[in-house]
Amino acid sequence: MPPSSVNPPSADTGVDVVIVGAGFSGLYLLHRLRKQGLSTRCFERGDGVGGTWYWNRYPGARCDVESMQYSYGFDNELQQEWNWPEKFSGHADIRAYADHVTDRFGLRSHIDFETEVRAAHYDEGPRLWRIQTSTGEKITARHFVMAGGCISTAQIPNFEGLADYTGKTYHTGRWPHEAVSFAGLRVAVIGTGSSAIQAIPVIAQEAAHLTVFQRQANFTIPSRNHPMTADYADTWKNGYAEKRHEMRYMPNGVLRELNDKSALEVTEAERLATYEERWRIGGSGFLGAFNDIMTNREANDTMAEFVRNKIRQTVKDPVTAEVLCPKTHPIGTKRLCVDTGYFETYNRDNVELVDISQTPIDRLTGNGLTVNGRDFTFDAIVFATGFDAMTGTLFNVDIRGRGGLELKTKWAAGPRTYLGLMTERFPNLFMITGPGSPSVKSNMITSIEQHVDLVADTIIHMRDRGLAVIEPERAAEDEWVDHVQEVAYKTLFPQANSWYMGANIPGKPRLFMPYIAGVGRYRRICEDVVGEGYKGFRFEAEQAMAAN
Ligand code: NAP
C-alpha cells in the first residue's frame, strides 16, 4: 500500500507539495516525491523541460562542466544507458537528456507547462501554502518548493531609448525556439560574460559584421571540447559508483585534479609549466593549478598575467589585445569563462571590439545605438547582459510567510537563509540551491541532487512522524548568514563587482550569495544537521493543529 499523503483531505484542491520549475531540480524532486506516494503539482513557465537549457538556446550555448559529470547520478541504469556525443554538451543535447529523463520516469503528465506560480501565501491557521497560478488556479499545499533555478531571470539594462530601437533584439537567456539567422546582417553583442563569450565566435561566422560592446574584459580558458570517445565514456561508466561519491565531496562537486601547492612556493619555471599544461588541457579546472589562487592576490596575479599573455599572443592587433586583457578583478572572482575560439574571433575582418569601460552606451536609437557621440547601425542587437541571479526568480513570485511578511521585505538587505535551504518565518518553504548554498559555485547537478535528496528526505521524515511544520530558528539563520560572509571574505571573491555580489543589478544589496567553503564541506554540515535531529530547525506536530 502506498504511504498516505501528508495533507489532510480538504475541499481545496490540496496537494502535499507544489514545485516551481521543471529544470533539473524540479524533475528530480518530482521523481523522488512521487516515488514516495506524495501528491504533487509542478508548474513550469516554458512549454518543455530543461530549465536553464530550455531558455538558453543562443548560438554556442554549451555546459562547461563535462557531461559525464554534469548529469544525474541518482539512477545507475540511467547513467549507463545514456550516451553523450561530446565531452562538453551543447544545449540541444542537454535538452534531449532532460526529455529522456522526463519520459523515462513518467514525469511529463505531472507537469503543468506554460503556467507560472504568481503568488504563494502561508496561511498560519491550517498551516498550508495558498498558491495562485497564471491560469487563475488556486491550490493549497503543505510544502512549497522553489526550484526555478539560480540564473533564470534575464536582465536587459534600462538603456535610454530601448523602446525606440526597431531592429531585432534578443537576450541570450530567452533565445527563440525557431532558428535565428544572422547571415548578411550587422549585429551587436552587448556584454562579454560567459554567454557572450560562447555566442560571439559563432555569430561572427555568420554575420556580415559583428560589433562587441565590452564594459569589463573577462578571463576565459579554451574548452578543448571534442567528440566523446567510447574509452573515455567507459572509464566513467565502469567506475560511476566511486566517482559520483567522490564528486559529492569535492570542493566544486566536480572530479578534477587539484594541486595542493602554493603558486608562490614553486620556481617561476615550474609555475609557468603548470599553467601551460592546464591551458593545454583547457576548461575551468585551470583554476585548480595551485591551492592559493583564490586566497592570495600575489598568487592570483601570476595566473592572471599568464592568461593576459595568452591573449596578447593570440590577438593580432595589440590595441584590441590590450582592451581584451582583464584588469578589473582577480582571475576567478567573476565566473571564469570557458570558450571555443573566443580571442581568435577578434582577428576576423568582420569583428570590431568597442571599449565602453569609460564611455557607456549613451542610448539606443531607431536603428542602433550611440557611444561617446559615435552612431552605430545594426540589424540586430543581442543582449548578453546577464541575469538577476539567485534572488530574482524567488522575487518574481509574491511569496509571503507568517504575518503576511513578504520575502522581498525580509531580504531587503540581501538574502537570509539557513543552509541556503529555508528562511525563518516562511515555514515549509524550501529553496533548491538557494542563496547561502554552494549552488552556482559548483557543478549544479551535484548540488541539485544533494538539495533534492535533503528536501525529499525531510518531507518524508515529517510525514512518517506526524510533523506538520518545519522552520529554521532565527539564531541558526543569523549564524549561517554570518558564516557565508565570513567564508567569502577570507577569499578574493569580494574584490570583484560580480553578480555573485549582486553588483550587476542597480540597487541590489551587496552580499556575497553563494556558499564557497565547498560542496563537500557543505554536504557534511547538512549531514551533521540532520544527524543531530535537524539542529537549527524547529518542528510543529500535526496534533497541535488538531488542538487549535
Ligand atoms: P554575466 O556574466 O552577468 O555577463 C553580463 C555581461 O553584460 C557582462 O559583460 C556585463 O558587463 C555586461 N553588461 C551588463 N549590463 C551592462 C550595461 N548596462 N552596459 C554594458 N554592458 C553591460 O551574464 P552571462 O554571460 O549571461 O552569464 C551569467 C552566468 O550564467 C555565468 O556567470 C554562468 O554562471 C552562467 N553561464 C554558464 C555557461 C556555461 O556553463 N558555460 C554559459 C553561460 C552562462 P560587466 O562585466 O562590466 O558587468
GROMACS .gro file of N, CA and C in nm, residues 18-132:
model
  345
   18VAL      N    1   0.388   2.158  -0.377
   18VAL     CA    2   0.389   2.232  -0.504
   18VAL      C    3   0.535   2.264  -0.536
   19ILE      N    4   0.571   2.235  -0.661
   19ILE     CA    5   0.710   2.259  -0.707
   19ILE      C    6   0.705   2.364  -0.818
   20VAL      N    7   0.794   2.463  -0.809
   20VAL     CA    8   0.804   2.563  -0.916
   20VAL      C    9   0.926   2.528  -1.000
   21GLY      N   10   0.903   2.495  -1.129
   21GLY     CA   11   1.014   2.470  -1.221
   21GLY      C   12   1.029   2.324  -1.257
   22ALA      N   13   1.052   2.301  -1.387
   22ALA     CA   14   1.079   2.165  -1.434
   22ALA      C   15   1.214   2.160  -1.504
   23GLY      N   16   1.313   2.220  -1.436
   23GLY     CA   17   1.451   2.204  -1.478
   23GLY      C   18   1.507   2.081  -1.407
   24PHE      N   19   1.638   2.075  -1.395
   24PHE     CA   20   1.697   1.956  -1.334
   24PHE      C   21   1.657   1.939  -1.187
   25SER      N   22   1.631   2.051  -1.117
   25SER     CA   23   1.586   2.040  -0.977
   25SER      C   24   1.444   1.986  -0.970
   26GLY      N   25   1.354   2.053  -1.042
   26GLY     CA   26   1.213   2.017  -1.034
   26GLY      C   27   1.188   1.875  -1.080
   27LEU      N   28   1.257   1.834  -1.187
   27LEU     CA   29   1.235   1.698  -1.240
   27LEU      C   30   1.274   1.592  -1.137
   28TYR      N   31   1.391   1.610  -1.078
   28TYR     CA   32   1.436   1.507  -0.983
   28TYR      C   33   1.348   1.509  -0.858
   29LEU      N   34   1.310   1.628  -0.814
   29LEU     CA   35   1.225   1.634  -0.694
   29LEU      C   36   1.090   1.567  -0.720
   30LEU      N   37   1.035   1.595  -0.837
   30LEU     CA   38   0.907   1.533  -0.874
   30LEU      C   39   0.920   1.380  -0.870
   31HIS      N   40   1.028   1.332  -0.926
   31HIS     CA   41   1.051   1.187  -0.929
   31HIS      C   42   1.060   1.131  -0.786
   32ARG      N   43   1.140   1.195  -0.703
   32ARG     CA   44   1.160   1.146  -0.565
   32ARG      C   45   1.028   1.144  -0.487
   33LEU      N   46   0.952   1.254  -0.498
   33LEU     CA   47   0.831   1.265  -0.417
   33LEU      C   48   0.722   1.169  -0.465
   34ARG      N   49   0.709   1.157  -0.596
   34ARG     CA   50   0.605   1.069  -0.649
   34ARG      C   51   0.634   0.923  -0.614
   35LYS      N   52   0.762   0.889  -0.618
   35LYS     CA   53   0.802   0.752  -0.582
   35LYS      C   54   0.761   0.718  -0.439
   36GLN      N   55   0.755   0.822  -0.355
   36GLN     CA   56   0.719   0.802  -0.214
   36GLN      C   57   0.570   0.815  -0.190
   37GLY      N   58   0.492   0.831  -0.297
   37GLY     CA   59   0.346   0.836  -0.283
   37GLY      C   60   0.293   0.972  -0.241
   38LEU      N   61   0.375   1.075  -0.251
   38LEU     CA   62   0.326   1.209  -0.215
   38LEU      C   63   0.253   1.271  -0.333
   39SER      N   64   0.152   1.353  -0.303
   39SER     CA   65   0.080   1.419  -0.412
   39SER      C   66   0.151   1.549  -0.445
   40THR      N   67   0.162   1.578  -0.574
   40THR     CA   68   0.241   1.694  -0.618
   40THR      C   69   0.170   1.771  -0.728
   41ARG      N   70   0.207   1.897  -0.742
   41ARG     CA   71   0.182   1.972  -0.866
   41ARG      C   72   0.315   2.038  -0.898
   42CYS      N   73   0.352   2.037  -1.025
   42CYS     CA   74   0.477   2.101  -1.067
   42CYS      C   75   0.442   2.199  -1.178
   43PHE      N   76   0.478   2.326  -1.160
   43PHE     CA   77   0.444   2.429  -1.258
   43PHE      C   78   0.570   2.478  -1.329
   44GLU      N   79   0.559   2.489  -1.459
   44GLU     CA   80   0.674   2.527  -1.542
   44GLU      C   81   0.628   2.635  -1.641
   45ARG      N   82   0.703   2.748  -1.644
   45ARG     CA   83   0.657   2.857  -1.732
   45ARG      C   84   0.683   2.827  -1.880
   46GLY      N   85   0.783   2.743  -1.911
   46GLY     CA   86   0.809   2.707  -2.050
   46GLY      C   87   0.713   2.599  -2.099
   47ASP      N   88   0.725   2.566  -2.231
   47ASP     CA   89   0.639   2.456  -2.277
   47ASP      C   90   0.717   2.325  -2.285
   48GLY      N   91   0.833   2.322  -2.222
   48GLY     CA   92   0.911   2.199  -2.218
   48GLY      C   93   0.998   2.197  -2.093
   49VAL      N   94   1.070   2.086  -2.075
   49VAL     CA   95   1.153   2.072  -1.955
   49VAL      C   96   1.297   2.119  -1.985
   50GLY      N   97   1.380   2.122  -1.882
   50GLY     CA   98   1.522   2.151  -1.902
   50GLY      C   99   1.569   2.280  -1.838
   51GLY      N  100   1.474   2.362  -1.791
   51GLY     CA  101   1.511   2.482  -1.716
   51GLY      C  102   1.605   2.572  -1.794
   52THR      N  103   1.722   2.596  -1.737
   52THR     CA  104   1.817   2.689  -1.799
   52THR      C  105   1.846   2.651  -1.945
   53TRP      N  106   1.845   2.521  -1.973
   53TRP     CA  107   1.876   2.475  -2.110
   53TRP      C  108   1.756   2.488  -2.201
   54TYR      N  109   1.640   2.503  -2.143
   54TYR     CA  110   1.520   2.532  -2.223
   54TYR      C  111   1.530   2.676  -2.277
   55TRP      N  112   1.579   2.767  -2.191
   55TRP     CA  113   1.579   2.910  -2.227
   55TRP      C  114   1.706   2.953  -2.299
   56ASN      N  115   1.819   2.896  -2.261
   56ASN     CA  116   1.948   2.942  -2.317
   56ASN      C  117   1.984   2.862  -2.442
   57ARG      N  118   1.923   2.901  -2.554
   57ARG     CA  119   1.949   2.830  -2.680
   57ARG      C  120   2.032   2.916  -2.773
   58TYR      N  121   2.103   3.012  -2.718
   58TYR     CA  122   2.179   3.103  -2.804
   58TYR      C  123   2.289   3.026  -2.877
   59PRO      N  124   2.338   3.081  -2.989
   59PRO     CA  125   2.442   3.009  -3.063
   59PRO      C  126   2.563   2.984  -2.974
   60GLY      N  127   2.609   2.861  -2.970
   60GLY     CA  128   2.729   2.828  -2.890
   60GLY      C  129   2.700   2.790  -2.747
   61ALA      N  130   2.573   2.795  -2.704
   61ALA     CA  131   2.541   2.764  -2.562
   61ALA      C  132   2.581   2.620  -2.531
   62ARG      N  133   2.662   2.606  -2.429
   62ARG     CA  134   2.722   2.476  -2.400
   62ARG      C  135   2.759   2.473  -2.253
   63CYS      N  136   2.751   2.358  -2.190
   63CYS     CA  137   2.788   2.349  -2.050
   63CYS      C  138   2.940   2.339  -2.037
   64ASP      N  139   2.995   2.405  -1.934
   64ASP     CA  140   3.141   2.398  -1.918
   64ASP      C  141   3.182   2.298  -1.810
   65VAL      N  142   3.086   2.219  -1.763
   65VAL     CA  143   3.121   2.102  -1.680
   65VAL      C  144   3.101   1.982  -1.771
   66GLU      N  145   3.200   1.893  -1.774
   66GLU     CA  146   3.188   1.783  -1.871
   66GLU      C  147   3.066   1.696  -1.840
   67SER      N  148   3.008   1.643  -1.950
   67SER     CA  149   2.878   1.577  -1.939
   67SER      C  150   2.880   1.450  -1.856
   68MET      N  151   2.993   1.379  -1.853
   68MET     CA  152   2.996   1.258  -1.770
   68MET      C  153   2.974   1.297  -1.624
   69GLN      N  154   2.998   1.426  -1.591
   69GLN     CA  155   2.977   1.473  -1.453
   69GLN      C  156   2.854   1.562  -1.442
   70TYR      N  157   2.822   1.636  -1.549
   70TYR     CA  158   2.703   1.722  -1.547
   70TYR      C  159   2.585   1.637  -1.594
   71SER      N  160   2.543   1.547  -1.509
   71SER     CA  161   2.434   1.454  -1.541
   71SER      C  162   2.393   1.392  -1.407
   72TYR      N  163   2.272   1.337  -1.405
   72TYR     CA  164   2.222   1.280  -1.280
   72TYR      C  165   2.300   1.154  -1.241
   73GLY      N  166   2.319   1.137  -1.111
   73GLY     CA  167   2.384   1.016  -1.061
   73GLY      C  168   2.290   0.932  -0.978
   74PHE      N  169   2.161   0.969  -0.972
   74PHE     CA  170   2.072   0.900  -0.877
   74PHE      C  171   2.026   0.764  -0.926
   75ASP      N  172   2.044   0.736  -1.054
   75ASP     CA  173   1.992   0.610  -1.107
   75ASP      C  174   2.100   0.548  -1.196
   76ASN      N  175   2.150   0.432  -1.155
   76ASN     CA  176   2.263   0.375  -1.229
   76ASN      C  177   2.225   0.336  -1.371
   77GLU      N  178   2.104   0.283  -1.389
   77GLU     CA  179   2.066   0.244  -1.526
   77GLU      C  180   2.064   0.364  -1.618
   78LEU      N  181   2.015   0.476  -1.566
   78LEU     CA  182   2.010   0.598  -1.646
   78LEU      C  183   2.152   0.638  -1.690
   79GLN      N  184   2.245   0.640  -1.596
   79GLN     CA  185   2.379   0.686  -1.633
   79GLN      C  186   2.454   0.584  -1.719
   80GLN      N  187   2.412   0.459  -1.714
   80GLN     CA  188   2.476   0.360  -1.801
   80GLN      C  189   2.420   0.366  -1.942
   81GLU      N  190   2.292   0.393  -1.955
   81GLU     CA  191   2.228   0.383  -2.087
   81GLU      C  192   2.248   0.508  -2.172
   82TRP      N  193   2.270   0.623  -2.106
   82TRP     CA  194   2.275   0.748  -2.182
   82TRP      C  195   2.414   0.770  -2.244
   83ASN      N  196   2.418   0.810  -2.371
   83ASN     CA  197   2.546   0.836  -2.438
   83ASN      C  198   2.557   0.982  -2.475
   84TRP      N  199   2.658   1.046  -2.426
   84TRP     CA  200   2.682   1.187  -2.458
   84TRP      C  201   2.769   1.196  -2.582
   85PRO      N  202   2.730   1.279  -2.678
   85PRO     CA  203   2.809   1.285  -2.803
   85PRO      C  204   2.940   1.362  -2.792
   86GLU      N  205   2.947   1.456  -2.696
   86GLU     CA  206   3.069   1.537  -2.686
   86GLU      C  207   3.113   1.542  -2.540
   87LYS      N  208   3.237   1.585  -2.520
   87LYS     CA  209   3.287   1.596  -2.382
   87LYS      C  210   3.204   1.701  -2.306
   88PHE      N  211   3.191   1.819  -2.367
   88PHE     CA  212   3.107   1.925  -2.308
   88PHE      C  213   2.984   1.939  -2.397
   89SER      N  214   2.866   1.912  -2.343
   89SER     CA  215   2.748   1.907  -2.430
   89SER      C  216   2.693   2.044  -2.462
   90GLY      N  217   2.641   2.053  -2.583
   90GLY     CA  218   2.568   2.172  -2.625
   90GLY      C  219   2.426   2.169  -2.569
   91HIS      N  220   2.359   2.284  -2.581
   91HIS     CA  221   2.226   2.298  -2.520
   91HIS      C  222   2.126   2.196  -2.573
   92ALA      N  223   2.131   2.165  -2.703
   92ALA     CA  224   2.030   2.074  -2.759
   92ALA      C  225   2.047   1.933  -2.702
   93ASP      N  226   2.172   1.890  -2.685
   93ASP     CA  227   2.195   1.756  -2.629
   93ASP      C  228   2.154   1.749  -2.482
   94ILE      N  229   2.173   1.859  -2.410
   94ILE     CA  230   2.133   1.857  -2.268
   94ILE      C  231   1.980   1.855  -2.258
   95ARG      N  232   1.916   1.927  -2.350
   95ARG     CA  233   1.767   1.923  -2.352
   95ARG      C  234   1.717   1.783  -2.387
   96ALA      N  235   1.785   1.718  -2.482
   96ALA     CA  236   1.743   1.581  -2.520
   96ALA      C  237   1.753   1.489  -2.398
   97TYR      N  238   1.857   1.510  -2.319
   97TYR     CA  239   1.875   1.429  -2.196
   97TYR      C  240   1.763   1.459  -2.096
   98ALA      N  241   1.730   1.587  -2.079
   98ALA     CA  242   1.622   1.623  -1.985
   98ALA      C  243   1.490   1.561  -2.032
   99ASP      N  244   1.467   1.561  -2.164
   99ASP     CA  245   1.344   1.500  -2.218
   99ASP      C  246   1.344   1.350  -2.191
  100HIS      N  247   1.459   1.289  -2.212
  100HIS     CA  248   1.470   1.144  -2.189
  100HIS      C  249   1.437   1.110  -2.043
  101VAL      N  250   1.496   1.186  -1.951
  101VAL     CA  251   1.473   1.161  -1.808
  101VAL      C  252   1.324   1.177  -1.776
  102THR      N  253   1.265   1.282  -1.832
  102THR     CA  254   1.124   1.311  -1.806
  102THR      C  255   1.035   1.193  -1.847
  103ASP      N  256   1.062   1.140  -1.966
  103ASP     CA  257   0.976   1.032  -2.016
  103ASP      C  258   1.012   0.898  -1.951
  104ARG      N  259   1.140   0.878  -1.928
  104ARG     CA  260   1.184   0.751  -1.868
  104ARG      C  261   1.121   0.730  -1.730
  105PHE      N  262   1.105   0.841  -1.656
  105PHE     CA  263   1.050   0.828  -1.520
  105PHE      C  264   0.901   0.870  -1.515
  106GLY      N  265   0.842   0.885  -1.632
  106GLY     CA  266   0.697   0.912  -1.639
  106GLY      C  267   0.656   1.043  -1.574
  107LEU      N  268   0.733   1.149  -1.593
  107LEU     CA  269   0.706   1.274  -1.520
  107LEU      C  270   0.623   1.374  -1.598
  108ARG      N  271   0.623   1.363  -1.732
  108ARG     CA  272   0.567   1.470  -1.814
  108ARG      C  273   0.421   1.501  -1.780
  109SER      N  274   0.342   1.396  -1.758
  109SER     CA  275   0.199   1.420  -1.734
  109SER      C  276   0.174   1.484  -1.597
  110HIS      N  277   0.278   1.493  -1.516
  110HIS     CA  278   0.262   1.552  -1.383
  110HIS      C  279   0.311   1.697  -1.378
  111ILE      N  280   0.339   1.752  -1.496
  111ILE     CA  281   0.388   1.891  -1.502
  111ILE      C  282   0.283   1.977  -1.572
  112ASP      N  283   0.254   2.094  -1.513
  112ASP     CA  284   0.167   2.192  -1.579
  112ASP      C  285   0.258   2.289  -1.654
  113PHE      N  286   0.262   2.276  -1.787
  113PHE     CA  287   0.350   2.362  -1.866
  113PHE      C  288   0.283   2.497  -1.893
  114GLU      N  289   0.364   2.592  -1.933
  114GLU     CA  290   0.317   2.727  -1.966
  114GLU      C  291   0.230   2.785  -1.854
  115THR      N  292   0.270   2.756  -1.734
  115THR     CA  293   0.196   2.804  -1.617
  115THR      C  294   0.296   2.856  -1.514
  116GLU      N  295   0.277   2.979  -1.472
  116GLU     CA  296   0.366   3.037  -1.371
  116GLU      C  297   0.296   3.040  -1.237
  117VAL      N  298   0.372   3.018  -1.132
  117VAL     CA  299   0.318   3.044  -0.999
  117VAL      C  300   0.335   3.193  -0.974
  118ARG      N  301   0.224   3.262  -0.946
  118ARG     CA  302   0.229   3.407  -0.928
  118ARG      C  303   0.242   3.446  -0.781
  119ALA      N  304   0.171   3.369  -0.694
  119ALA     CA  305   0.172   3.405  -0.553
  119ALA      C  306   0.170   3.279  -0.468
  120ALA      N  307   0.234   3.288  -0.352
  120ALA     CA  308   0.230   3.179  -0.255
  120ALA      C  309   0.226   3.244  -0.118
  121HIS      N  310   0.113   3.230  -0.049
  121HIS     CA  311   0.095   3.294   0.082
  121HIS      C  312   0.075   3.185   0.187
  122TYR      N  313   0.150   3.197   0.296
  122TYR     CA  314   0.138   3.097   0.402
  122TYR      C  315   0.018   3.131   0.490
  123ASP      N  316  -0.069   3.033   0.509
  123ASP     CA  317  -0.187   3.051   0.594
  123ASP      C  318  -0.159   2.982   0.727
  124GLU      N  319  -0.142   3.065   0.833
  124GLU     CA  320  -0.097   3.010   0.961
  124GLU      C  321  -0.202   2.925   1.031
  125GLY      N  322  -0.331   2.943   0.996
  125GLY     CA  323  -0.437   2.863   1.059
  125GLY      C  324  -0.421   2.716   1.024
  126PRO      N  325  -0.451   2.681   0.901
  126PRO     CA  326  -0.439   2.540   0.861
  126PRO      C  327  -0.295   2.498   0.832
  127ARG      N  328  -0.203   2.595   0.841
  127ARG     CA  329  -0.061   2.569   0.815
  127ARG      C  330  -0.039   2.510   0.675
  128LEU      N  331  -0.088   2.588   0.579
  128LEU     CA  332  -0.077   2.549   0.438
  128LEU      C  333  -0.030   2.668   0.355
  129TRP      N  334   0.028   2.638   0.241
  129TRP     CA  335   0.058   2.743   0.144
  129TRP      C  336  -0.061   2.759   0.050
  130ARG      N  337  -0.105   2.882   0.031
  130ARG     CA  338  -0.212   2.911  -0.066
  130ARG      C  339  -0.145   2.968  -0.190
  131ILE      N  340  -0.163   2.896  -0.298
  131ILE     CA  341  -0.084   2.924  -0.419
  131ILE      C  342  -0.176   2.960  -0.534
  132GLN      N  343  -0.133   3.061  -0.610
  132GLN     CA  344  -0.214   3.104  -0.724
  132GLN      C  345  -0.126   3.104  -0.849
   0.00000   0.00000   0.00000
